[in-house]
CSV table of C-alpha atoms and ligand atoms in Angstrom, one decimal:
chain,number,residue,atom,x,y,z
A,1,GLY,CA,31.1,37.5,12.9
A,2,LEU,CA,31.0,33.7,13.1
A,3,ALA,CA,31.3,33.8,16.9
A,4,ASP,CA,27.6,34.5,17.0
A,5,VAL,CA,26.5,31.8,14.6
A,6,PRO,CA,25.5,28.5,16.3
A,7,LEU,CA,26.4,26.3,13.4
A,8,VAL,CA,28.2,26.5,10.0
A,9,ILE,CA,28.7,23.3,8.1
A,10,GLU,CA,30.9,23.6,5.0
A,11,SER,CA,31.6,21.0,2.3
A,12,LEU,CA,31.2,18.2,4.9
A,13,THR,CA,31.9,14.7,3.6
A,14,LYS,CA,32.1,11.4,5.4
A,15,SER,CA,33.1,8.1,3.8
A,16,TYR,CA,33.1,5.0,5.9
A,17,PRO,CA,35.8,2.3,5.5
A,18,GLY,CA,34.6,0.1,2.8
A,19,GLY,CA,33.8,3.0,0.5
A,20,LEU,CA,30.3,4.1,1.4
A,21,THR,CA,30.0,7.9,1.3
A,22,ALA,CA,27.3,8.6,3.9
A,23,VAL,CA,27.6,12.5,3.7
A,24,LYS,CA,28.5,14.2,0.5
A,25,ASP,CA,29.6,17.9,0.3
A,26,LEU,CA,27.0,19.1,2.7
A,27,SER,CA,26.8,22.8,3.5
A,28,PHE,CA,24.3,24.8,5.6
A,29,ARG,CA,24.1,27.2,8.5
A,30,VAL,CA,21.9,27.7,11.5
A,31,GLU,CA,21.2,31.1,12.9
A,32,PRO,CA,20.5,31.9,16.5
A,33,GLY,CA,17.1,31.0,17.8
A,34,GLN,CA,16.2,28.8,14.8
A,35,VAL,CA,14.8,25.3,15.2
A,36,LEU,CA,16.3,23.5,12.3
A,37,GLY,CA,14.8,20.2,11.2
A,38,LEU,CA,17.2,17.8,9.5
A,39,LEU,CA,14.9,15.7,7.4
A,40,GLY,CA,15.5,12.7,5.3
A,41,PRO,CA,14.7,9.0,4.9
A,42,ASN,CA,16.4,6.2,6.7
A,43,GLY,CA,20.1,6.1,5.6
A,44,ALA,CA,20.1,9.7,4.3
A,45,GLY,CA,23.1,10.5,6.4
A,46,LYS,CA,21.4,12.5,9.3
A,47,THR,CA,22.9,10.4,12.1
A,48,THR,CA,26.4,10.5,10.5
A,49,THR,CA,26.1,14.3,10.2
A,50,LEU,CA,25.0,14.7,13.8
A,51,ARG,CA,27.7,12.3,15.1
A,52,MET,CA,30.3,14.5,13.4
A,53,LEU,CA,28.7,17.6,15.0
A,54,MET,CA,28.8,15.9,18.5
A,55,GLY,CA,32.5,15.2,18.0
A,56,LEU,CA,32.0,11.4,18.0
A,57,ILE,CA,33.5,10.8,14.6
A,58,THR,CA,35.8,12.8,12.4
A,59,PRO,CA,34.8,14.1,8.9
A,60,SER,CA,36.7,12.8,5.9
A,61,SER,CA,36.8,16.4,4.6
A,62,GLY,CA,35.1,19.8,5.1
A,63,GLU,CA,34.4,21.3,8.5
A,64,ILE,CA,31.9,22.1,11.2
A,65,ARG,CA,32.1,25.4,13.1
A,66,VAL,CA,30.1,26.0,16.3
A,67,PHE,CA,30.1,29.7,17.4
A,68,GLY,CA,33.2,30.0,15.2
A,69,HIS,CA,35.1,27.1,16.8
A,70,LYS,CA,36.0,24.1,14.8
A,71,VAL,CA,34.4,20.9,16.0
A,72,ALA,CA,36.5,17.8,16.5
A,73,PRO,CA,36.6,15.0,18.9
A,74,GLY,CA,37.6,16.5,22.3
A,75,ALA,CA,37.2,20.1,21.2
A,76,PRO,CA,36.3,22.5,24.0
A,77,VAL,CA,33.4,23.9,22.1
A,78,LEU,CA,31.6,20.6,22.5
A,79,SER,CA,30.7,21.8,26.0
A,80,ARG,CA,28.4,24.4,24.4
A,81,ILE,CA,26.4,21.7,22.6
A,82,GLY,CA,23.8,19.6,24.4
A,83,SER,CA,23.2,16.3,22.6
A,84,PHE,CA,20.6,13.6,22.8
A,85,VAL,CA,21.1,10.2,21.4
A,86,GLU,CA,18.6,7.4,21.7
A,87,GLY,CA,19.1,4.9,24.4
A,88,ALA,CA,20.8,7.0,27.1
A,89,GLY,CA,21.3,4.6,30.0
A,90,PHE,CA,19.8,5.6,33.3
A,91,LEU,CA,20.2,3.9,36.7
A,92,PRO,CA,16.7,2.4,37.1
A,93,HIS,CA,16.7,2.4,41.0
A,94,LEU,CA,17.5,6.1,41.2
A,95,SER,CA,15.0,9.0,40.6
A,96,GLY,CA,15.1,11.0,37.4
A,97,ALA,CA,16.5,14.0,39.3
A,98,ALA,CA,19.2,11.9,41.0
A,99,ASN,CA,20.2,10.4,37.6
A,100,LEU,CA,20.7,13.9,36.2
A,101,ARG,CA,22.7,15.1,39.2
A,102,LEU,CA,25.0,12.1,38.9
A,103,TYR,CA,25.3,12.6,35.1
A,104,TRP,CA,26.3,16.3,35.6
A,105,ALA,CA,28.9,15.4,38.2
A,106,ALA,CA,30.3,12.8,35.8
A,107,THR,CA,30.7,15.4,33.0
A,108,GLY,CA,33.5,17.0,35.0
A,109,ARG,CA,31.6,20.4,34.8
A,110,PRO,CA,29.9,20.3,38.2
A,111,ALA,CA,31.2,23.8,39.0
A,112,GLU,CA,29.1,25.3,36.2
A,113,LYS,CA,25.5,25.8,36.9
A,114,ALA,CA,23.6,22.7,35.8
A,115,HIS,CA,20.1,24.2,35.7
A,116,ILE,CA,18.8,20.8,36.6
A,117,ALA,CA,15.4,22.1,37.9
A,118,GLU,CA,14.9,24.2,34.8
A,119,ALA,CA,15.8,21.4,32.4
A,120,LEU,CA,13.4,19.1,34.3
A,121,GLU,CA,10.7,21.7,34.1
A,122,ILE,CA,11.2,22.1,30.3
A,123,ALA,CA,11.1,18.3,30.0
A,124,GLY,CA,7.6,18.4,31.6
A,125,LEU,CA,8.1,15.4,33.9
A,126,GLY,CA,6.3,17.0,36.9
A,127,ASP,CA,6.5,15.1,40.2
A,128,ALA,CA,7.7,12.0,38.4
A,129,VAL,CA,11.3,13.5,38.6
A,130,HIS,CA,11.3,12.1,42.2
A,131,ARG,CA,10.2,8.6,41.2
A,132,LYS,CA,12.6,5.8,40.3
A,133,VAL,CA,13.4,5.7,36.6
A,134,ARG,CA,12.3,2.0,36.4
A,135,THR,CA,8.7,3.3,36.8
A,136,TYR,CA,9.0,5.5,33.8
A,137,SER,CA,7.3,4.9,30.4
A,138,GLN,CA,9.4,5.0,27.2
A,139,GLY,CA,8.2,8.6,26.6
A,140,MET,CA,9.2,9.7,30.1
A,141,ARG,CA,12.7,8.1,29.7
A,142,GLN,CA,13.1,9.8,26.4
A,143,ARG,CA,12.1,13.2,27.9
A,144,LEU,CA,14.6,12.6,30.8
A,145,ALA,CA,17.3,12.0,28.2
A,146,ILE,CA,16.3,15.3,26.6
A,147,ALA,CA,16.5,17.0,30.0
A,148,GLN,CA,20.0,15.5,30.4
A,149,ALA,CA,21.0,17.0,27.0
A,150,MET,CA,19.6,20.3,28.2
A,151,LEU,CA,21.6,20.5,31.4
A,152,GLY,CA,23.6,23.7,31.4
A,153,LEU,CA,21.0,25.1,29.0
A,154,PRO,CA,23.3,24.7,26.0
A,155,GLU,CA,23.2,27.4,23.3
A,156,LEU,CA,22.9,24.6,20.7
A,157,LEU,CA,20.8,21.6,21.4
A,158,VAL,CA,21.2,18.6,19.0
A,159,LEU,CA,18.6,15.9,19.0
A,160,ASP,CA,18.8,12.8,16.8
A,161,GLU,CA,15.3,11.4,16.2
A,162,PRO,CA,13.9,12.2,19.7
A,163,THR,CA,10.5,10.9,18.9
A,164,ASN,CA,11.7,7.5,17.6
A,165,GLY,CA,9.7,4.7,19.2
A,166,LEU,CA,7.1,7.0,20.9
A,167,ASP,CA,3.3,6.8,20.5
A,168,PRO,CA,1.3,9.8,19.4
A,169,PRO,CA,0.6,11.3,22.9
A,170,GLN,CA,4.3,10.9,23.8
A,171,ILE,CA,5.3,12.5,20.5
A,172,HIS,CA,3.0,15.4,21.3
A,173,GLN,CA,4.7,15.8,24.7
A,174,MET,CA,8.1,15.7,23.1
A,175,ARG,CA,7.1,18.5,20.6
A,176,GLU,CA,6.1,20.6,23.6
A,177,VAL,CA,9.5,20.1,25.1
A,178,LEU,CA,11.2,21.3,21.9
A,179,ARG,CA,8.8,24.3,21.8
A,180,ARG,CA,9.6,25.2,25.4
A,181,TYR,CA,13.3,25.0,24.8
A,182,ALA,CA,13.2,27.0,21.6
A,183,ALA,CA,11.1,29.6,23.5
A,184,THR,CA,14.2,30.3,25.7
A,185,GLY,CA,15.8,31.7,22.6
A,186,ARG,CA,18.3,28.9,22.2
A,187,THR,CA,19.0,27.1,19.0
A,188,VAL,CA,17.9,23.5,18.2
A,189,LEU,CA,18.9,21.0,15.5
A,190,VAL,CA,16.6,18.0,15.4
A,191,SER,CA,16.6,15.1,12.9
A,192,SER,CA,13.5,13.3,11.7
A,193,HIS,CA,12.4,11.1,8.9
A,194,LEU,CA,8.8,12.5,9.1
A,195,LEU,CA,7.9,15.6,7.2
A,196,ALA,CA,4.9,16.3,9.4
A,197,GLU,CA,7.1,16.3,12.4
A,198,VAL,CA,9.6,18.8,11.0
A,199,GLU,CA,6.6,20.9,9.9
A,200,GLN,CA,5.3,21.1,13.4
A,201,THR,CA,8.5,21.6,15.4
A,202,SER,CA,10.9,23.5,13.2
A,203,THR,CA,11.3,27.0,11.8
A,204,HIS,CA,13.7,25.9,9.1
A,205,VAL,CA,14.5,22.7,7.3
A,206,VAL,CA,17.4,20.9,5.6
A,207,VAL,CA,16.4,17.9,3.5
A,208,MET,CA,19.0,15.2,2.9
A,209,HIS,CA,18.9,12.3,0.5
A,210,ARG,CA,21.7,9.8,0.0
A,211,GLY,CA,24.1,12.0,1.9
A,212,ALA,CA,23.5,15.2,-0.1
A,213,LEU,CA,21.4,18.3,0.6
A,214,VAL,CA,18.4,18.4,-1.7
A,215,ALA,CA,16.5,21.4,-0.3
A,216,ALA,CA,16.9,24.0,2.5
A,217,GLY,CA,14.9,27.0,3.7
A,218,GLU,CA,12.1,28.1,5.9
A,219,VAL,CA,9.7,25.4,6.8
A,220,GLY,CA,6.8,27.2,5.0
A,221,ASP,CA,8.7,27.5,1.8
A,222,ILE,CA,10.0,23.9,1.7
A,223,VAL,CA,6.8,22.2,2.8
A,224,GLY,CA,4.5,24.5,1.0
A,225,ALA,CA,6.3,24.5,-2.3
A,226,GLY,CA,5.7,20.9,-3.2
A,227,GLY,CA,8.1,19.4,-0.7
A,228,GLU,CA,5.7,16.5,-0.2
A,229,ALA,CA,5.9,15.7,-3.9
A,230,THR,CA,9.6,15.5,-4.1
A,231,PHE,CA,10.3,14.0,-0.7
A,232,ARG,CA,9.6,10.3,-0.2
A,233,VAL,CA,10.1,8.4,3.0
A,234,ASP,CA,11.5,5.0,2.5
A,235,ARG,CA,9.9,3.4,5.6
A,236,PRO,CA,6.5,3.6,7.1
B,1,ATP,P1,18.7,6.6,10.2
B,1,ATP,O1,17.3,7.1,10.1
B,1,ATP,O2,18.8,5.1,9.9
B,1,ATP,O3,19.4,7.0,11.4
B,1,ATP,P2,20.4,8.4,8.8
B,1,ATP,O4,19.9,9.4,7.8
B,1,ATP,O5,20.7,8.8,10.1
B,1,ATP,O6,19.4,7.2,8.9
B,1,ATP,P3,23.0,7.3,8.7
B,1,ATP,O7,22.8,6.5,9.9
B,1,ATP,O8,23.9,8.5,8.8
B,1,ATP,O9,21.6,7.8,8.0
B,1,ATP,O10,23.6,6.4,7.5
B,1,ATP,C1,24.0,6.8,6.2
B,1,ATP,C2,24.6,5.6,5.5
B,1,ATP,O11,25.9,5.3,6.1
B,1,ATP,C3,23.8,4.4,5.5
B,1,ATP,O12,23.9,3.8,4.3
B,1,ATP,C4,24.5,3.5,6.6
B,1,ATP,O13,24.3,2.2,6.3
B,1,ATP,C5,25.9,3.9,6.5
B,1,ATP,N1,26.7,3.8,7.7
B,1,ATP,C6,26.3,4.4,8.9
B,1,ATP,N2,27.2,4.1,9.9
B,1,ATP,C7,28.2,3.4,9.3
B,1,ATP,C8,29.4,2.8,9.7
B,1,ATP,N3,29.8,2.9,11.0
B,1,ATP,N4,30.1,2.0,8.8
B,1,ATP,C9,29.7,1.9,7.6
B,1,ATP,N5,28.6,2.5,7.1
B,1,ATP,C10,27.8,3.2,7.9
């Protein structure tokens, strides 16, 4: 039944005040263990979709179900989703590990096992976890933010453009983090505006353009079947 399906999105629509429809009648599902790349150019509606999934904003119509439970702001099922958004604030004078312990205590779920050590290991920060965050590079900060999203080893990890602003070596490291998380058998949903990135990190892909789904399937089918020809990125 649906209780085993990490994500089902059905006829999801979001219009912002002022009339812009950022997401239009979007439907797709993600099966356990898949790494789904949500691909589309700037403004395609990826962030709006992920913000609805994270319970940050309410759909205009349609619904999102995570393990069968309807997602809404404040819904209990949100505790089963780990989410990364760019620009997570860390306390610069504390170590990476201390920041994560503090964050976990602040979630109000400290009694649950945080798996802080495992999350840090997957994030690949090595001994730097004991150094102050103010000494971290952008890539290290971003991987610490991913580690934060992975605390509790959520069954569904949602990442909005985790490689944004990173240089090629940092992007490579971020990909390794996604691979290691996916190797634990958990499900990942990751957005990107880069076809090559989705190709290298994801098992499946959903392509969005102007709020609507334009293609979906296994990465090999979408990318191999002329996906490059039909998908154009609107920014370099
Ligand atoms: P990006 O790569 O920039 O994150 P995206 O695919 O995530 O792009 P969204 O951020 O979801 O796209 O934006 C989709 C559309 O909705 C854009 O036209 C954007 O300007 C508009 N939009 C986003 N947030 C709001 C808002 N709070 N109010 C009004 N319009 C918005």
